[in-house]
XYZ file of C-alpha atoms in Angstrom:
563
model
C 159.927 40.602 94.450
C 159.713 43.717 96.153
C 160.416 47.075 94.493
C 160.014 50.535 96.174
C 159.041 53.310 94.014
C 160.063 56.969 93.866
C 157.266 59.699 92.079
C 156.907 63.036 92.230
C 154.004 64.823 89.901
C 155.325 68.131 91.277
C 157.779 68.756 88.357
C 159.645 71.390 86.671
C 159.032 71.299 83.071
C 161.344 73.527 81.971
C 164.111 73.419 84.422
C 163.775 69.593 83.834
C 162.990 69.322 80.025
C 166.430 68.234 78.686
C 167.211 65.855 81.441
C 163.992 64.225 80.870
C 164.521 64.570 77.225
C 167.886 62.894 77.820
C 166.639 60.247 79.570
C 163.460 59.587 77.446
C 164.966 59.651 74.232
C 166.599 56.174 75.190
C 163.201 54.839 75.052
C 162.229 51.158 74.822
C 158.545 49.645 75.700
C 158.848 49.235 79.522
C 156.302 49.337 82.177
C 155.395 52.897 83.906
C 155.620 52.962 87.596
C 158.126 49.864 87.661
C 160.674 48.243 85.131
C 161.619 44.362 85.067
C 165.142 44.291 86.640
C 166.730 41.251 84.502
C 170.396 42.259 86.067
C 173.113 41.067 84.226
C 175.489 43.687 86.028
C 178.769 42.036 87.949
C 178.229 41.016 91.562
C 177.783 44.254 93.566
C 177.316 46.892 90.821
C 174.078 48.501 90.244
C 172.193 48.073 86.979
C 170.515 50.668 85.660
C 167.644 50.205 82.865
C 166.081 53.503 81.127
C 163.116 52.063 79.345
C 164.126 49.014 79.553
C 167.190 49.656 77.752
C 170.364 48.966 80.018
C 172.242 51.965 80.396
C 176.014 50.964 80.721
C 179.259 53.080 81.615
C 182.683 52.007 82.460
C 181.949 54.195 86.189
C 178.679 52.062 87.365
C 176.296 53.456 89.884
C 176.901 53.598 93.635
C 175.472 54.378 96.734
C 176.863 57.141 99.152
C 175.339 55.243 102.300
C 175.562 58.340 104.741
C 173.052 60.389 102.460
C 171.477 57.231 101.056
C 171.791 58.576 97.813
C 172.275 56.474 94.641
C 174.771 57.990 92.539
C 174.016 57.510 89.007
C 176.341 58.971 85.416
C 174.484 61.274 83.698
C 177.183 61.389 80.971
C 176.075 58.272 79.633
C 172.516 59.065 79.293
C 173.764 62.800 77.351
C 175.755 60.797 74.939
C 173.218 58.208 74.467
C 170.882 60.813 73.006
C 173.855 62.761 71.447
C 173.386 65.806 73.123
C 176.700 67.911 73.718
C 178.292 66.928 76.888
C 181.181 69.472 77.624
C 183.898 68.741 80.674
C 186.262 71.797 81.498
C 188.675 70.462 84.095
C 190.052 73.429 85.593
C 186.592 74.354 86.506
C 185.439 70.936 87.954
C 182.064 71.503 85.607
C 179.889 69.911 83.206
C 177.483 71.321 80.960
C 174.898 69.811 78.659
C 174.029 71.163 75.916
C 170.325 70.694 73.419
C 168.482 72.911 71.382
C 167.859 76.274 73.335
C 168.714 74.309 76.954
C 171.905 74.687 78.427
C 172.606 72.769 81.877
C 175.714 72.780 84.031
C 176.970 70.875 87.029
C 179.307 71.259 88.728
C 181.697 68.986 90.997
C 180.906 69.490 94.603
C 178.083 71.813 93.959
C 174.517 70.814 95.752
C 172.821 72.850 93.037
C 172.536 72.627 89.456
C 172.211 75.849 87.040
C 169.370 74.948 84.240
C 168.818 77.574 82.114
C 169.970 80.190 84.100
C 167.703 78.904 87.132
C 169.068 76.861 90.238
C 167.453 73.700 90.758
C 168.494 72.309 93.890
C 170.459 68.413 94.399
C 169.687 66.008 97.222
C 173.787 65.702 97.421
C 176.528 67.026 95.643
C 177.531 66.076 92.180
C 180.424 64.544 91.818
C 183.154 63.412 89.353
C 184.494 59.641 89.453
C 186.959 59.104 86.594
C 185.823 61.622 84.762
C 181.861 60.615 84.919
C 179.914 63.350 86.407
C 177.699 61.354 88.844
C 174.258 63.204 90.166
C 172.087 61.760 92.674
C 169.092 59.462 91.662
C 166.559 61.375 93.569
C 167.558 64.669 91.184
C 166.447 62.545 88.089
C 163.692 61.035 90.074
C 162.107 63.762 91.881
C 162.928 66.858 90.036
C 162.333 65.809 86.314
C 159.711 63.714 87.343
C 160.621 60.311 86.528
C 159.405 57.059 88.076
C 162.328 54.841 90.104
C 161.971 51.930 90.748
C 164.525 50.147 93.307
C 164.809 46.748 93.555
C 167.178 45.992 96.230
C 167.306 42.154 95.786
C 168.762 42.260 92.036
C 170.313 45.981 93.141
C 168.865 47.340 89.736
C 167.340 50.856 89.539
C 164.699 51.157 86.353
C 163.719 54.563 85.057
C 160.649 55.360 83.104
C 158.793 59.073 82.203
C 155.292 58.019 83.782
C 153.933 60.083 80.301
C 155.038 57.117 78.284
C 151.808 55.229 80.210
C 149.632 56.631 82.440
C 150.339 58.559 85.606
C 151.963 59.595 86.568
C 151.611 60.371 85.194
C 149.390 59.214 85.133
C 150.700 58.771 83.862
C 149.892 56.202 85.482
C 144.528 56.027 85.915
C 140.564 56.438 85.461
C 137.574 57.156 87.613
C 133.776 56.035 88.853
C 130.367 55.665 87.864
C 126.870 56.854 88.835
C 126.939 56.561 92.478
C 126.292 53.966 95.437
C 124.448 51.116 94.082
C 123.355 52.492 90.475
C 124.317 49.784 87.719
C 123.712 52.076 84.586
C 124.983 49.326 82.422
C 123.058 46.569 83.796
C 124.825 45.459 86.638
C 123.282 42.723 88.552
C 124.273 42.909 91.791
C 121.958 42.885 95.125
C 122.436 46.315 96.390
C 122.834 45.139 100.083
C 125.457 42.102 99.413
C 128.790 41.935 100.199
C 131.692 44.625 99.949
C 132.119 44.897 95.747
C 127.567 45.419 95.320
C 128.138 49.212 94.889
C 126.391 50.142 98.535
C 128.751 52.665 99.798
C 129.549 54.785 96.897
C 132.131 53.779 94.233
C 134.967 52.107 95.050
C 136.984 50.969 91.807
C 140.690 50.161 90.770
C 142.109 50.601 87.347
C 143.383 48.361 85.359
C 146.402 48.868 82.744
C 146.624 46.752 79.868
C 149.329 48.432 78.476
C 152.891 46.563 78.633
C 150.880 43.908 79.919
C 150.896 45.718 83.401
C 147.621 44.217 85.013
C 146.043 42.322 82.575
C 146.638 40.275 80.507
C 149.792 38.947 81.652
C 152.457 38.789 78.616
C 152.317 34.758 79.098
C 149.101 34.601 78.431
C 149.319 35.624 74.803
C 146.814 33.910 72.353
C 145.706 31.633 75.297
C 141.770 32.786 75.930
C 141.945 29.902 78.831
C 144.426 32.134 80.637
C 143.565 35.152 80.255
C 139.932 34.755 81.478
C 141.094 32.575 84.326
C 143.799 35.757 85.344
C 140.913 38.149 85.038
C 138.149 35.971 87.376
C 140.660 35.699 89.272
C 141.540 39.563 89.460
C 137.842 40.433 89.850
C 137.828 37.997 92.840
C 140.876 39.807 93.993
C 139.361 43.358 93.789
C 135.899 42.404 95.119
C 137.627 40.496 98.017
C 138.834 44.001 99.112
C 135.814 45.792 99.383
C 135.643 47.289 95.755
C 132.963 47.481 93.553
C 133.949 48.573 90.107
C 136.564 48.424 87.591
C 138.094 50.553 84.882
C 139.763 48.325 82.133
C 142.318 50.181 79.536
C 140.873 49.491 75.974
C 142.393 52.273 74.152
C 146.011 52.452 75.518
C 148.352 53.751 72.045
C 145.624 53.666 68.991
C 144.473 50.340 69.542
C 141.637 48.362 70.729
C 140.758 45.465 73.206
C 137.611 45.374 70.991
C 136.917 44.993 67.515
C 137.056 47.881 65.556
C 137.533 48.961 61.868
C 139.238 52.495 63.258
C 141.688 51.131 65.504
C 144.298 47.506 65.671
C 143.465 44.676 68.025
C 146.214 45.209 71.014
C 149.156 43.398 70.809
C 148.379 42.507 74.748
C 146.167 40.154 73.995
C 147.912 38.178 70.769
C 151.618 39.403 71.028
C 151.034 41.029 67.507
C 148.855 43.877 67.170
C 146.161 43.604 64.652
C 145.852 39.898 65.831
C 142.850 38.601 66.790
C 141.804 36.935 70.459
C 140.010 33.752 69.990
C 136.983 35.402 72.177
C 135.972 38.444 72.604
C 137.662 39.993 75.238
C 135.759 43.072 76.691
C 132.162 40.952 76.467
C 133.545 38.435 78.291
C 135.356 40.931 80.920
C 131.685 42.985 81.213
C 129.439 39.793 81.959
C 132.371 38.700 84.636
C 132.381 42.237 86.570
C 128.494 42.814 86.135
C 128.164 38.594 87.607
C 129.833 40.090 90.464
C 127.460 42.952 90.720
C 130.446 45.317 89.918
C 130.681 48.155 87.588
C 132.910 48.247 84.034
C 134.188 51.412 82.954
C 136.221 51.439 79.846
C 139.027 53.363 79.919
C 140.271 55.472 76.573
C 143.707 57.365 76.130
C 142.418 59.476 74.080
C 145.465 61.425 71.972
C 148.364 58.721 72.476
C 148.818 57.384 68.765
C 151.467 55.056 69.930
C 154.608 54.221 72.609
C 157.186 55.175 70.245
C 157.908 56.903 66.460
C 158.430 53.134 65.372
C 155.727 51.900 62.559
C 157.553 48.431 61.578
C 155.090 46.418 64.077
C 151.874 48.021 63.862
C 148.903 46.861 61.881
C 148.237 47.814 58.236
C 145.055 49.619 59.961
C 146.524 52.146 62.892
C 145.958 55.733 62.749
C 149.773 56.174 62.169
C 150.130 54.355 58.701
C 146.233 55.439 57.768
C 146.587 58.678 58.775
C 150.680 60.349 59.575
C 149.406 63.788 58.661
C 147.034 63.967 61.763
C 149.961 62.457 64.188
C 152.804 64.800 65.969
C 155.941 63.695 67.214
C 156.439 65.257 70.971
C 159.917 64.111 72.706
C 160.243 61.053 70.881
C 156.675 59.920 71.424
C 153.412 60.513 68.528
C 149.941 61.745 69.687
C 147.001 62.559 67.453
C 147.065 66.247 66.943
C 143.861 67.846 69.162
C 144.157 70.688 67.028
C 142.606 68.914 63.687
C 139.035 68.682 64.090
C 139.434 65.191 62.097
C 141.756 63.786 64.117
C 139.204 63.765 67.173
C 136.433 62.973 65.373
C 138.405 59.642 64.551
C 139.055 59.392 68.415
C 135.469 59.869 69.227
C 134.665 57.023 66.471
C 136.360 54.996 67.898
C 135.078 55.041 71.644
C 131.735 55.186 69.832
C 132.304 51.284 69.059
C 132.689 50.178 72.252
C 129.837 52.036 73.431
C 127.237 50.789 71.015
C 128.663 47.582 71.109
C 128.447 46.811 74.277
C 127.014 46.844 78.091
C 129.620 49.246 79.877
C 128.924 51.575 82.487
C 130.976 54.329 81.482
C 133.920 56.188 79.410
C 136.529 56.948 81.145
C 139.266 59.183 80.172
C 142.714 59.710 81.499
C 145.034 62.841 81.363
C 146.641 62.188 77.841
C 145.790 65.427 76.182
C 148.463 67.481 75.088
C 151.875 66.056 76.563
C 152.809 68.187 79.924
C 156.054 69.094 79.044
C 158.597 69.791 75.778
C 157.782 71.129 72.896
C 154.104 69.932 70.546
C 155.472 71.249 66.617
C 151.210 71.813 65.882
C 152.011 75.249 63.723
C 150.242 74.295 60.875
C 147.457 73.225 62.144
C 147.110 76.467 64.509
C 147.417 78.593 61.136
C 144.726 76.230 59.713
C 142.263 75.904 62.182
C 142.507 78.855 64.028
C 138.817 81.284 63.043
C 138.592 83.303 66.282
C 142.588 84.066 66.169
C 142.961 83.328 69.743
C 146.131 82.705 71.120
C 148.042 79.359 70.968
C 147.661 77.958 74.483
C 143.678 79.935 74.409
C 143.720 77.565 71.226
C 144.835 74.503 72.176
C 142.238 74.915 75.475
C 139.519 75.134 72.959
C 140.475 71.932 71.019
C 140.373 70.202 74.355
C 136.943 71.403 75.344
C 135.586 70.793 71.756
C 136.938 67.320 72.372
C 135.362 66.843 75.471
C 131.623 68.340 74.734
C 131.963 66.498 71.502
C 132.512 63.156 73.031
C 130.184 63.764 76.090
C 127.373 64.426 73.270
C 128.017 61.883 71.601
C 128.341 59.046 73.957
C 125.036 60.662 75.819
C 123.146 60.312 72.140
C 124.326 56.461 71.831
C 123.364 55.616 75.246
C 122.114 57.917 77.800
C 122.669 55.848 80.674
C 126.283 55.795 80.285
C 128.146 57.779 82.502
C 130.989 60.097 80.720
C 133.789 60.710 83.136
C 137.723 62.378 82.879
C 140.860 61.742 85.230
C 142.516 64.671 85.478
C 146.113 65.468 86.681
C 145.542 66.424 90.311
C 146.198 70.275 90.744
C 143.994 72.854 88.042
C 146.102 75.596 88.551
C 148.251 77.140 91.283
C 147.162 79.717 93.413
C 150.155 81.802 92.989
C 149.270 81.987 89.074
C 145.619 81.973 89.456
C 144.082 82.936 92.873
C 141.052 80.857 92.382
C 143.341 77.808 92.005
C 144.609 75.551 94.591
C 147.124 76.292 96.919
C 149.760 73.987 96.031
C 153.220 74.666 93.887
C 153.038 72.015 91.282
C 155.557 72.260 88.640
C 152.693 70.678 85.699
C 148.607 71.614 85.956
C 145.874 70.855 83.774
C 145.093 74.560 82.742
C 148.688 75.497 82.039
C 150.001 72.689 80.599
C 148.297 69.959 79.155
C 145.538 72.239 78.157
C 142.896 70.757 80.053
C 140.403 73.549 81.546
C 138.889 70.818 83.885
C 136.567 74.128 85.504
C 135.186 74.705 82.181
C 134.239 71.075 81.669
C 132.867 70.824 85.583
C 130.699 73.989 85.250
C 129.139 73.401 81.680
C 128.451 69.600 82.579
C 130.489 68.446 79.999
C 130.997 65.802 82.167
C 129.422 63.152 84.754
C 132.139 62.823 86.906
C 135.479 63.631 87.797
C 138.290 61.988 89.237
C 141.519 63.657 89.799
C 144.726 61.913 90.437
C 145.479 63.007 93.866
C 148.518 60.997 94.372
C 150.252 62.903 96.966
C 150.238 62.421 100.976
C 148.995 64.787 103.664
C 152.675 65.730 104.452
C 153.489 66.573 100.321
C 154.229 70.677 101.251
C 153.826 71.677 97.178
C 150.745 69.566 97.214
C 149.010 68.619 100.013
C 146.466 65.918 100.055
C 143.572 67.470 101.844
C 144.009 71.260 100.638
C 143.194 69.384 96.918
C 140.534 67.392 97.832
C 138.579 71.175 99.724
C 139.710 72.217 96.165
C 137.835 69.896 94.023
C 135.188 69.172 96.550
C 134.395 73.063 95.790
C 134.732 73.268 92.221
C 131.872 70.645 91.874
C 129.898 71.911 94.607
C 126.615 73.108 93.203
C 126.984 71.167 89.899
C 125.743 67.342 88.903
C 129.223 66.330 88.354
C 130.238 63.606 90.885
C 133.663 63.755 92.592
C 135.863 60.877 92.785
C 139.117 61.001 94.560
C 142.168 59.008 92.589
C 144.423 56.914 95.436
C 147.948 56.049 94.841
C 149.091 52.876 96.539
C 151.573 52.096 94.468
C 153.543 54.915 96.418
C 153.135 52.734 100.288
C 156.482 52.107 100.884
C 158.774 54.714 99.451
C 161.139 57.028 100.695
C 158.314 59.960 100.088
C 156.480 62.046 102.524
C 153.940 60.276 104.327
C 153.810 56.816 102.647
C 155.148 54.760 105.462
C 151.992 53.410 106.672
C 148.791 52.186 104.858
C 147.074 54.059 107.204
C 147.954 57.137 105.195
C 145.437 55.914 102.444
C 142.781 55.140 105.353
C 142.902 58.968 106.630
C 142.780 60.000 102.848
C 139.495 57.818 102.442
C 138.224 59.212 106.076
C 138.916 62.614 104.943
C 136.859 62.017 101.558
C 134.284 60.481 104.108
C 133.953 64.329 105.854
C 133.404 65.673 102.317
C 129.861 65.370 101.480
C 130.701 66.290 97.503
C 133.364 63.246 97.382
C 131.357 60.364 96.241
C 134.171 57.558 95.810
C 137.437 56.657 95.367
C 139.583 54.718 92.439
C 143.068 53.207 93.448
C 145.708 52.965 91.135
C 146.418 50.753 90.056
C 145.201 46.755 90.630
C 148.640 45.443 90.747
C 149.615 47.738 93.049
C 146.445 46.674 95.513
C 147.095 43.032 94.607
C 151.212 43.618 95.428
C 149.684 44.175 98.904
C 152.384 46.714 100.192
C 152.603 47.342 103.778
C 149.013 45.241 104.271
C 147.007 47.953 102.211
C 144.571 44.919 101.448
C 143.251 44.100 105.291
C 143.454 47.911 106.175
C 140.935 48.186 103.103
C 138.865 45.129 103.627
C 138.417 46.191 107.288
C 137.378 49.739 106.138
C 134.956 48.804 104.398
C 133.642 45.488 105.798
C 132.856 48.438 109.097
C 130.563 50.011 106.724
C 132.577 52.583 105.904
């Protein structure tokens, strides 16, 4: 079933924090970049699921066809959260009110006033029996949020791509040694078929959380299935021209391996702390190094969990063993970066896959600090703070502690294994820092999740890097080949590789440029006239697999040319 997706990573964190707040705080464990549209809504109205969680109102959601806008009541989503949702009549106007963040619509009105600033609506709000209704592509675009659309069951699902990775991610990962090295053992003929590693990397990532790629949720406790659904995913992958994979092991405190620091996944059993009947990542690492492909094991390194909820997690997860090292950050926990304990655990962790076992690399995604609303870690700056430097100088430092820390130590364990970080795609904007990139984004590593990517490139804290560059040639706040001259010169003169992170999931939506697979062709051609871009990782392997506007033969042929 079909489902076209809305993103935008250009946000506005604090013009959009309540709104996303609002729309967060609903949360229930849904997938990121899509949500199952189970319908239930009368014939013709349009069902609208925030997290999973059906959002209902007596005015439902409607499309104004002229603008092809969907309409959708934000009062419901306010009062859902219990924020203070004021109407005043005479003045046609709404206004939301949460902590320090006021907000105020009003009827008619193409702009919206947050916080004193205007933040500009694809159509007007309006007010249908008494519902203040704002368009879709407001929550969507602004805040954002990943839509998803599915016209057949007319249901519109709403996620905050933080929840998983991203958009977000949160929605990713990144690449290995180069064309044709097999650090971990490999075994593939350098000149076979597309998938051997012969024309730099070429990977995918796959999600494990919610059950996104792999394993599916019907396979739980059946080992049968879910090896069966990953040969068959390899096959998949490798049939496209791609020659390495990075799995999600580490997606909320848990493990895909077996470890005394961290829960089996509950994507494997259905309960976490569960055993599989096998062992999952030795089995997935002899499959992907049979097909002379690489494995790259993916970590999210500070997510402690999906939700606040403990009823459900093992006797054994960082939340029940340790609650003093976890945060609570719009609704959602993270292992506090700023206790020096609380990453060693993190790095402990990782550590067991890496002795354990015959990977490639460790891979990290952009789950540092959250990007946006407020991280309550006052104690712990009073506690751990020597050199007095200022908060966000502070919170950089924890980050880069983590990341020498871990590089170290996965170096000392085995030195063939490739450390590499997936970075949100823009450092910093040029407007704030002219030595960043010339883009407008409303999030960036440096500023806000406290990720000084340019400290890690030029120390060689790192092996590679692969930012998320999931934005077309025609994206005017962030344009596609202005960040990849960006990158390509930040790791110019260094022995950090550069992988480029694709977004197919986006062929096919509304957005600028994503009409045509051919946009993720000219991306790849552009990396080709790059000589400091050494690969490229798609997210993610459903998306690929989905096939969207025939991304699959414009690949295969792309690379079955030698390209």
């Amino acid at each position: 079933m079909k489902q076209l997706i809305f993103r935008s990573s250009i946000r506005r964190p604090r013009a959009g924090r309540l709104l996303l707040a609002l729309l967060v705080a609903l949360s229930l464990a849904l997938p990121p970049r899509f949500a199952a549209a189970a319908s239930g809504s009368a014939p013709g109205d349009i069902a609208v699921y925030l997290e999973g969680a059906r959002l209902t109102s007596d005015v439902p959601p409607y499309i104004v066809p002229k603008l092809n806008l969907t309409m959708v009541p934000l009062r419901v989503i306010g009062e859902g959260l219990g924020a203070a949702v004021d109407w005043t009549p005479a003045a046609r106007t709404v206004t939301i009110r949460q902590a320090d963040t006021l907000i105020t619509l009003r009827s008619g009105q193409t702009t919206a006033v947050v916080d004193g600033a205007q933040v500009k609506l694809d159509g007007a709000a309006q007010v249908v029996s008494g519902r203040v209704m704002v368009p879709l592509r407001f929550v969507g675009e602004s805040l954002g949020l990943t839509v998803a659309w599915n016209p057949a069951a007319r249901s519109i699902s709403l996620h905050d791509p933080d929840v998983a990775e991203p958009d977000t991610g949160s929605d990713p990962g990144t690449g290995p040694s180069g064309p044709g090295t097999n650090p971990g053992g490999g075994t593939g003929d350098p000149g076979a078929d597309p998938g051997s590693g012969t024309a730099g990397l070429r990977g995918a990532w796959i999600s494990t959380v919610y059950n996104l790629d792999w394993p599916s949720a019907a396979s739980a406790g059946n080992a049968d299935k879910q090896k069966a659904e990953f040969v068959q995913l390899l096959d998949d992958l490798q049939g496209m021209g791609l020659n390495a994979v990075f799995v999600q092991l580490r997606a909320a405190g848990d493990a895909f391996y077996p470890s005394a620091l961290a829960p089996w996944s509950k994507y494997l059993t259905g309960t976490q702390g569960k055993g599989p009947t096998y062992d999952p990542l030795a089995f997935m690492i002899a499959e992907t190094h049979k097909r002379g492909m690489e494995f790259h094991a993916w970590f999210n390194p500070f997510r402690a969990g999906l939700d606040a909820k403990t009823d459900g997690l093992a006797p054994n997860h960082v939340m029940l063993q340790h609650p003093e090292w976890i945060v609570l950050s719009g609704g959602k926990p993270y292992l506090n970066p700023g206790l020096p304990d609380a990453r060693r655990h993190i790095i402990d962790a990782i550590l067991d896959a890496v002795k354990g076992y015959d990977i490639d690399g460790v891979h990290l995604d952009d789950y540092f600090y959250p990007s946006s609303g407020q991280f309550p870690d006052a104690a712990a700056y009073a506690a751990n703070n020597p050199l007095n430097l200022k908060l966000a100088d502070w919170r950089r430092a924890n980050i880069n502690a983590f990341v020498s820390d871990l590089g170290q130590a996965v170096h000392a364990a085995k030195p063939g294994v490739r450390f590499g970080i997936s970075p949100f795609g823009v450092w910093r904007n040029n407007n704030v820092d002219p030595t960043g990139s010339p883009t407008r984004a409303g999030v960036t590593d440096y500023d806000n999740m406290y990720a000084d990517v340019r400290t890690w490139i030029k120390n060689g804290w790192i092996d590679y890097v692969a930012p998320q560059l999931y934005w077309s040639f025609d994206t005017l706040s962030a344009p596609y080949g202005k960040l990849v001259d960006w990158w390509s010169n930040e790791v110019r003169g260094t022995d950090v590789d550069l992988y480029i992170g694709h977004s197919p999931y986006k062929l096919g939506t509304p957005e600028a440029g994503w009409q045509s697979a051919n946009e993720i062709i000219r991306q790849l051609d552009y990396g080709k006239s790059r000589p400091e871009v050494d690969g490229d990782v798609f997210f993610s392997a459903k998306d690929l697999r989905a096939n969207p506007l025939g991304i699959q033969d414009a690949l295969r042929g792309y690379y079955a040319a030698g390209n």
